[in-house]
XYZ file of C-alpha atoms in Angstrom:
319
model
C -134.055 156.816 -131.892
C -136.742 154.696 -130.281
C -136.249 151.189 -128.958
C -139.301 149.261 -130.041
C -139.876 145.873 -128.449
C -140.975 143.243 -130.891
C -141.624 139.522 -130.920
C -139.586 138.017 -133.761
C -138.565 134.575 -134.825
C -137.057 134.600 -138.322
C -134.260 136.155 -140.358
C -134.865 137.925 -143.675
C -132.184 136.785 -146.101
C -131.585 139.746 -148.383
C -128.527 141.891 -148.791
C -130.308 145.024 -147.606
C -133.782 146.483 -147.779
C -135.554 149.813 -147.740
C -133.643 152.746 -146.270
C -136.843 154.067 -144.741
C -138.405 151.016 -143.063
C -136.484 147.762 -142.860
C -138.077 144.333 -142.959
C -135.389 142.981 -140.668
C -135.782 140.211 -138.134
C -133.611 138.002 -135.996
C -134.006 135.036 -133.719
C -134.359 131.307 -133.666
C -136.719 128.736 -135.134
C -139.953 129.546 -136.876
C -143.128 127.508 -137.008
C -144.698 129.277 -139.949
C -142.324 130.234 -142.704
C -138.787 128.891 -142.418
C -139.454 125.586 -144.183
C -141.132 127.206 -147.175
C -138.776 130.173 -147.513
C -141.508 132.714 -146.844
C -142.012 135.366 -144.213
C -145.355 136.539 -142.844
C -145.191 140.219 -141.932
C -147.672 143.003 -141.279
C -148.145 146.755 -141.277
C -150.403 148.692 -138.877
C -152.178 150.392 -141.799
C -152.722 149.897 -145.520
C -150.235 151.208 -148.047
C -151.552 154.152 -150.061
C -149.587 154.242 -153.311
C -146.734 152.789 -155.331
C -146.043 156.130 -157.034
C -142.387 156.827 -156.313
C -142.705 160.590 -156.846
C -145.882 161.093 -154.838
C -145.476 158.805 -151.851
C -145.080 160.350 -148.397
C -146.051 157.598 -145.941
C -143.826 155.100 -144.156
C -145.540 151.874 -145.163
C -145.896 152.714 -148.846
C -142.189 153.546 -148.660
C -141.586 150.086 -147.201
C -143.247 148.533 -150.260
C -141.495 150.873 -152.691
C -138.108 150.544 -150.993
C -138.141 146.759 -151.220
C -139.462 146.566 -154.777
C -137.334 149.382 -156.189
C -133.668 150.297 -155.993
C -131.655 153.472 -156.281
C -128.090 154.238 -157.258
C -127.111 153.593 -153.634
C -128.699 151.674 -150.745
C -128.160 152.339 -147.054
C -126.452 149.389 -145.349
C -126.941 148.098 -141.805
C -124.459 150.667 -140.511
C -126.416 153.529 -142.063
C -123.902 154.149 -144.853
C -124.940 154.615 -148.513
C -123.332 151.861 -150.584
C -123.514 150.970 -154.308
C -126.719 149.328 -155.513
C -127.745 150.010 -159.126
C -124.619 152.155 -159.451
C -121.269 150.440 -159.279
C -119.705 153.732 -158.212
C -120.547 157.343 -157.344
C -117.750 159.898 -157.589
C -117.856 163.377 -156.053
C -115.827 166.338 -157.285
C -113.455 168.085 -154.894
C -115.729 171.141 -154.664
C -118.749 168.939 -153.850
C -120.758 170.318 -156.782
C -120.676 167.363 -159.191
C -121.774 163.782 -158.529
C -121.151 161.201 -161.245
C -122.819 157.799 -160.939
C -121.804 154.883 -163.159
C -124.446 152.181 -163.583
C -123.807 148.457 -163.383
C -123.872 146.597 -166.691
C -127.011 144.854 -167.887
C -129.564 146.358 -165.490
C -133.165 145.310 -166.146
C -136.647 146.286 -165.071
C -138.907 143.533 -163.732
C -140.522 143.239 -167.173
C -137.124 142.408 -168.690
C -136.630 145.779 -170.424
C -133.389 147.724 -170.080
C -132.978 150.020 -167.084
C -130.941 153.029 -168.237
C -129.433 156.292 -167.032
C -132.378 158.128 -168.625
C -134.693 156.482 -166.077
C -132.867 158.291 -163.262
C -132.957 161.617 -165.088
C -136.696 161.221 -165.637
C -137.506 160.447 -161.992
C -135.734 163.644 -160.817
C -137.503 165.650 -163.514
C -140.863 164.178 -162.582
C -140.228 164.969 -158.915
C -139.674 168.698 -159.479
C -142.250 169.098 -162.258
C -145.052 171.200 -160.693
C -147.573 169.137 -162.674
C -146.635 166.100 -160.544
C -147.446 168.009 -157.341
C -144.989 165.934 -155.311
C -144.972 166.856 -151.631
C -141.312 165.821 -151.481
C -140.217 168.057 -154.365
C -138.673 170.319 -151.734
C -135.987 167.667 -151.155
C -134.763 168.104 -154.710
C -134.838 171.875 -154.224
C -132.943 171.684 -150.924
C -130.376 169.375 -152.498
C -129.247 172.456 -154.480
C -129.642 170.568 -157.756
C -129.236 173.131 -160.511
C -132.560 174.791 -161.497
C -134.656 172.503 -159.276
C -136.104 175.519 -157.475
C -136.900 177.444 -160.658
C -138.535 174.453 -162.343
C -140.598 173.613 -159.280
C -141.946 177.166 -159.023
C -142.700 177.318 -162.745
C -140.072 179.957 -163.509
C -138.456 177.474 -165.896
C -140.744 175.131 -167.850
C -138.070 173.173 -169.707
C -137.372 170.072 -167.575
C -134.168 169.417 -169.511
C -132.667 172.438 -167.729
C -132.587 170.453 -164.485
C -129.042 169.727 -163.353
C -129.122 165.978 -163.977
C -127.944 164.480 -167.262
C -127.466 161.024 -168.758
C -124.506 160.069 -170.914
C -124.328 156.388 -171.764
C -124.239 154.486 -168.463
C -123.402 157.608 -166.427
C -125.640 160.080 -164.621
C -124.216 163.457 -163.679
C -125.751 165.707 -161.026
C -124.751 169.395 -160.943
C -125.313 171.292 -157.695
C -125.167 175.046 -157.170
C -123.693 174.635 -153.685
C -122.517 171.600 -151.693
C -125.112 169.297 -150.159
C -123.432 166.954 -147.627
C -126.466 164.641 -147.501
C -126.768 164.278 -151.289
C -125.556 160.668 -151.307
C -128.498 159.796 -149.060
C -130.844 161.247 -151.678
C -129.258 158.793 -154.113
C -130.517 156.028 -151.790
C -133.900 157.582 -150.924
C -137.080 155.865 -152.123
C -138.590 158.991 -153.714
C -135.638 159.292 -156.102
C -135.663 155.681 -157.300
C -135.793 155.351 -161.099
C -138.980 155.451 -163.137
C -139.406 154.517 -166.779
C -140.931 157.414 -168.698
C -142.525 155.270 -171.419
C -144.222 153.070 -168.810
C -145.464 156.007 -166.719
C -146.914 157.721 -169.759
C -148.498 154.525 -171.065
C -150.222 153.888 -167.725
C -151.408 157.478 -167.399
C -153.762 158.020 -164.462
C -153.536 154.319 -163.579
C -149.793 154.491 -162.963
C -148.822 152.906 -159.616
C -152.434 152.638 -158.442
C -152.187 148.824 -158.253
C -149.267 146.399 -158.247
C -149.990 145.570 -161.915
C -149.599 149.224 -162.874
C -145.966 149.455 -161.788
C -142.661 147.893 -162.825
C -139.837 147.257 -160.394
C -136.083 147.744 -160.198
C -135.370 146.257 -156.766
C -134.925 142.922 -154.971
C -138.668 142.182 -155.059
C -141.742 142.779 -157.160
C -145.162 143.419 -155.641
C -148.064 141.092 -156.335
C -151.698 141.163 -155.348
C -152.241 144.802 -154.324
C -155.432 146.188 -155.855
C -154.945 149.745 -154.647
C -157.232 149.641 -151.644
C -156.919 146.328 -149.812
C -154.528 145.739 -146.960
C -152.521 142.827 -148.284
C -149.814 142.213 -150.871
C -146.830 139.956 -151.454
C -143.202 140.770 -152.118
C -141.907 138.219 -154.630
C -138.234 137.862 -155.502
C -137.355 139.767 -158.679
C -135.354 137.500 -160.975
C -134.114 140.506 -162.956
C -132.553 142.265 -159.956
C -128.804 142.585 -160.497
C -128.001 140.869 -157.157
C -130.867 138.360 -157.139
C -128.533 135.514 -156.194
C -128.121 137.080 -152.747
C -131.840 137.587 -152.140
C -132.493 134.425 -150.138
C -136.139 134.860 -149.146
C -138.484 134.099 -152.047
C -141.663 135.693 -150.680
C -142.779 138.076 -147.965
C -146.518 138.060 -147.290
C -147.792 141.334 -145.848
C -151.179 142.296 -144.479
C -152.535 145.320 -142.664
C -153.436 144.558 -139.044
C -154.636 147.681 -137.280
C -155.094 146.261 -133.785
C -151.830 145.604 -131.958
C -153.325 142.908 -129.741
C -154.595 141.077 -132.830
C -151.080 141.028 -134.278
C -149.622 139.685 -131.033
C -152.215 136.920 -130.895
C -151.591 136.008 -134.544
C -147.875 135.796 -133.761
C -148.569 133.435 -130.869
C -150.800 131.357 -133.161
C -147.955 131.043 -135.676
C -149.691 133.201 -138.309
C -147.115 136.022 -138.196
C -143.359 136.095 -137.800
C -143.261 139.398 -135.926
C -145.474 141.495 -133.664
C -144.938 144.880 -132.052
C -145.548 144.727 -128.293
C -144.799 148.420 -127.665
C -148.086 149.759 -129.000
C -149.686 150.049 -125.556
C -148.400 149.723 -122.015
C -150.751 146.819 -121.287
C -149.550 144.802 -124.302
C -145.953 145.540 -123.380
C -146.365 144.478 -119.740
C -148.105 141.272 -120.767
C -145.385 140.249 -123.217
C -142.093 141.856 -122.158
C -140.936 138.687 -120.385
C -141.556 136.508 -123.428
C -138.249 134.846 -124.330
C -138.796 135.845 -127.968
C -139.121 139.578 -127.234
C -136.211 141.629 -128.577
C -135.533 145.393 -128.663
C -135.488 146.883 -132.167
C -133.912 150.358 -132.590
C -136.045 152.469 -134.910
C -135.007 155.881 -136.241
C -138.077 157.898 -137.171
C -139.810 161.253 -136.971
C -143.540 161.404 -136.314
C -145.583 164.585 -136.562
C -149.176 165.807 -136.843
C -150.416 168.357 -139.371
C -153.680 170.274 -139.497
C -156.354 169.241 -141.978
C -156.525 172.366 -144.122
C -158.496 170.872 -146.977
C -161.597 172.789 -145.901
C -163.492 169.701 -144.754
C -163.102 170.848 -141.117
C -164.391 174.414 -141.013
C -162.761 175.401 -137.726
C -159.289 174.371 -138.934
C -159.639 176.711 -141.894
C -159.511 179.560 -139.383
C -155.910 180.716 -138.872
C -156.633 182.109 -135.391
C -158.039 178.762 -134.252
C -154.969 176.931 -135.563
C -152.706 179.393 -133.752
C -154.647 178.940 -130.529
């Protein structure tokens, strides 16, 4: 776990946010947003997609995790707690998980959010036609037939070990998976509405208008390629009364020193000062600098698409 030093001045008033990247802040007064119940935030790069099944990057997960919900949500202590589910029961042998949904759940368009929406998102994840890079998580969860469906051995998605019955979703595992409750809070397993996905087709989740939302916020103003969007409180979220911040304005700012200067100008409510040693040394004594623990794993992979000829050579990659 890294300790990232950040300049911060406001508090984000929601119950909890994304389990992958939290929009969490603390501190005293704020010259930009406190009086209008808005927060001005930033990411160091643009988000890439709002497709729950296909996303793999941290900042798209931040957008998805705040605009969507799962059966559970990780709390500030790192424990998975009820969100869209009012309870999740586990059998004594650890092979059956039964989630019971809260009453009256709605999508951001006002339509009913049902147990079938959770079944569909797991099916879409393992469907080889989706080509999800995170399908292996469903396989490694030991969900019944996830491996065989993902490899194409079984083509009938209904054979996957997740079923809906009224307001209950039942997951059948072939062997225990101690981390399974965390999958029930993970952004890539958040519900998706089959009818909406199929209606949108290739446009699905390519802009903020081509997605519907199940979480504390909806996303406005993302056209699929620009670096800015807004999180707007979702009135249909089951716990909307406890979402205190109405709007979070986000923009991509790639230069760390630019973000720090914008913070000092009152244009942002946070800025990372740990990006370079020079920025850190210049700002570490600022009375508003606070350490922020951040659990993450960063890695580099080779570009094997063929666009870099040398990297297509196995011996060069090994060297």
